[in-house]
Tab-separated table of C-alpha atoms and ligand atoms in Angstrom:
chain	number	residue	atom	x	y	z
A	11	UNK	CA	136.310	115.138	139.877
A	12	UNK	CA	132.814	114.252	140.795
A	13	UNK	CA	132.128	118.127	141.397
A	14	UNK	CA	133.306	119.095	137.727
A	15	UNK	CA	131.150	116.381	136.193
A	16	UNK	CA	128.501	117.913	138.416
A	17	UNK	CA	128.975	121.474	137.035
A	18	UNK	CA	129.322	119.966	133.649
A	19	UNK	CA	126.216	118.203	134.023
A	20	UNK	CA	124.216	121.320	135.392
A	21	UNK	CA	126.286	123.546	132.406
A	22	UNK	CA	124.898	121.226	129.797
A	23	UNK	CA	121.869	120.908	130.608
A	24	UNK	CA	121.566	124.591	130.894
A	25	UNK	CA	123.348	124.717	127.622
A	26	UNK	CA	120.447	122.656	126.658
A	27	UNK	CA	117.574	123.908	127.694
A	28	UNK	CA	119.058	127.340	126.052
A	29	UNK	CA	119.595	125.877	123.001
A	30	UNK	CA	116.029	124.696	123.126
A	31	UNK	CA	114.637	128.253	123.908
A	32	UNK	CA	116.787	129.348	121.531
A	33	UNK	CA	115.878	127.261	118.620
A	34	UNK	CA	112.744	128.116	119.269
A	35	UNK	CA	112.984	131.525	118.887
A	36	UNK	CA	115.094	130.780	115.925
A	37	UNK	CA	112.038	129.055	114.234
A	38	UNK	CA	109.844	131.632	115.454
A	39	UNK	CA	112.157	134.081	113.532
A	40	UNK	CA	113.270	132.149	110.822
A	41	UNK	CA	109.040	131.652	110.266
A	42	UNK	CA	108.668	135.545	110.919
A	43	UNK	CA	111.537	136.409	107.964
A	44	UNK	CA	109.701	134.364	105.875
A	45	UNK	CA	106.666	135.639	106.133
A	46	UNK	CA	108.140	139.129	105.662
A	47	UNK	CA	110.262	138.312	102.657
A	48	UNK	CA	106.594	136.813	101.163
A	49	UNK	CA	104.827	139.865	101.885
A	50	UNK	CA	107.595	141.984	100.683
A	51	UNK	CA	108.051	140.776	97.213
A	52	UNK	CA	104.490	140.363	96.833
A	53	UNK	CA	103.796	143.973	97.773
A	54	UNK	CA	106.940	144.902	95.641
A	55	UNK	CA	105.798	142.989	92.687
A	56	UNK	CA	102.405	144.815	93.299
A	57	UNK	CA	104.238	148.325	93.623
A	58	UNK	CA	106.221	147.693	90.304
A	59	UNK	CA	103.152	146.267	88.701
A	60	UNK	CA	100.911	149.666	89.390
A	61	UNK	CA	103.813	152.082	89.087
A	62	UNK	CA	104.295	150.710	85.324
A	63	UNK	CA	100.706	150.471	84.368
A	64	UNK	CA	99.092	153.483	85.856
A	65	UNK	CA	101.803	156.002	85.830
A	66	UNK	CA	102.431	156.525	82.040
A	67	UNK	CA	98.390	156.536	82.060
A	68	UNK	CA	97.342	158.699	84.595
A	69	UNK	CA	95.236	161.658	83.056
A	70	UNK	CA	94.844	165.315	84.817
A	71	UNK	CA	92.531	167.658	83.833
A	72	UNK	CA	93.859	171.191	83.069
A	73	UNK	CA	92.398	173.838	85.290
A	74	UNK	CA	91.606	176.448	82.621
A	75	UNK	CA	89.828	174.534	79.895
A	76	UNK	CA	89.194	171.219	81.670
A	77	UNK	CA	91.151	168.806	78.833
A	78	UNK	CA	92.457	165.892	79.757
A	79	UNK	CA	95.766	164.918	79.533
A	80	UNK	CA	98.673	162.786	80.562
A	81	UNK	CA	100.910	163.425	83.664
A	82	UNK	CA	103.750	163.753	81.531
A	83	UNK	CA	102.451	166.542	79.516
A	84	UNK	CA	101.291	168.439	81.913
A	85	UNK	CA	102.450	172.187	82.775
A	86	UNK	CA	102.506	173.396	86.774
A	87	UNK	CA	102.076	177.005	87.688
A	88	UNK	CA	101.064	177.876	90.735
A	89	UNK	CA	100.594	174.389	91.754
A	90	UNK	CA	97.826	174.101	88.972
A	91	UNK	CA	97.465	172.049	85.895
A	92	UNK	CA	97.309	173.285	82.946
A	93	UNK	CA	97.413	171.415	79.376
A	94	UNK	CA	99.486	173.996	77.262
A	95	UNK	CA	101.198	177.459	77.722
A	96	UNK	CA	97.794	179.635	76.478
A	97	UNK	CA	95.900	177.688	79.081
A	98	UNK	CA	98.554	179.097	81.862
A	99	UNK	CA	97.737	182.768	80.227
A	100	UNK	CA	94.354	182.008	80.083
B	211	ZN	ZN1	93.944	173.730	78.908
């Protein structure tokens, strides 16, 4: 009897000192998570914000006349930007 309590003793206070390591690590990652969650939806918010208000914006000059235009209208030939189908002749 007095040799289980013994092992019982030692197993808790392993248990213990595990669950202290543990919980530390726990905090360390629980402190980590947050600080990645924070920096994720702030960079996400930031990514959403720029993507919506430079994207329908963004201007390219055409490569045969030199007017500027937006992204959306733009024509690609030869991996070249051109504003309308007589600048691609052009
Ligand atoms: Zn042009």
């Amino acid at each position: 009897m007095r040799e289980f309590l013994l092992v019982f003793a030692v197993i808790a206070v392993l248990l213990g000192l595990t669950a202290i390591k543990y919980r530390r690590q726990l905090m360390a990652m629980v402190g980590f998570a947050r600080l990645l969650k924070e920096a994720g939806s702030a960079s996400g918010d930031l990514r959403r914000k720029t993507a919506t208000a430079s994207e329908p914006n963004k201007l390219v000059d055409c490569d045969a006349c030199g007017v500027w235009i937006p992204e959306s209208k733009v024509i690609r030939k030869h991996r070249r930007n051109f504003c309308s189908e007589a600048c691609t002749k052009a």
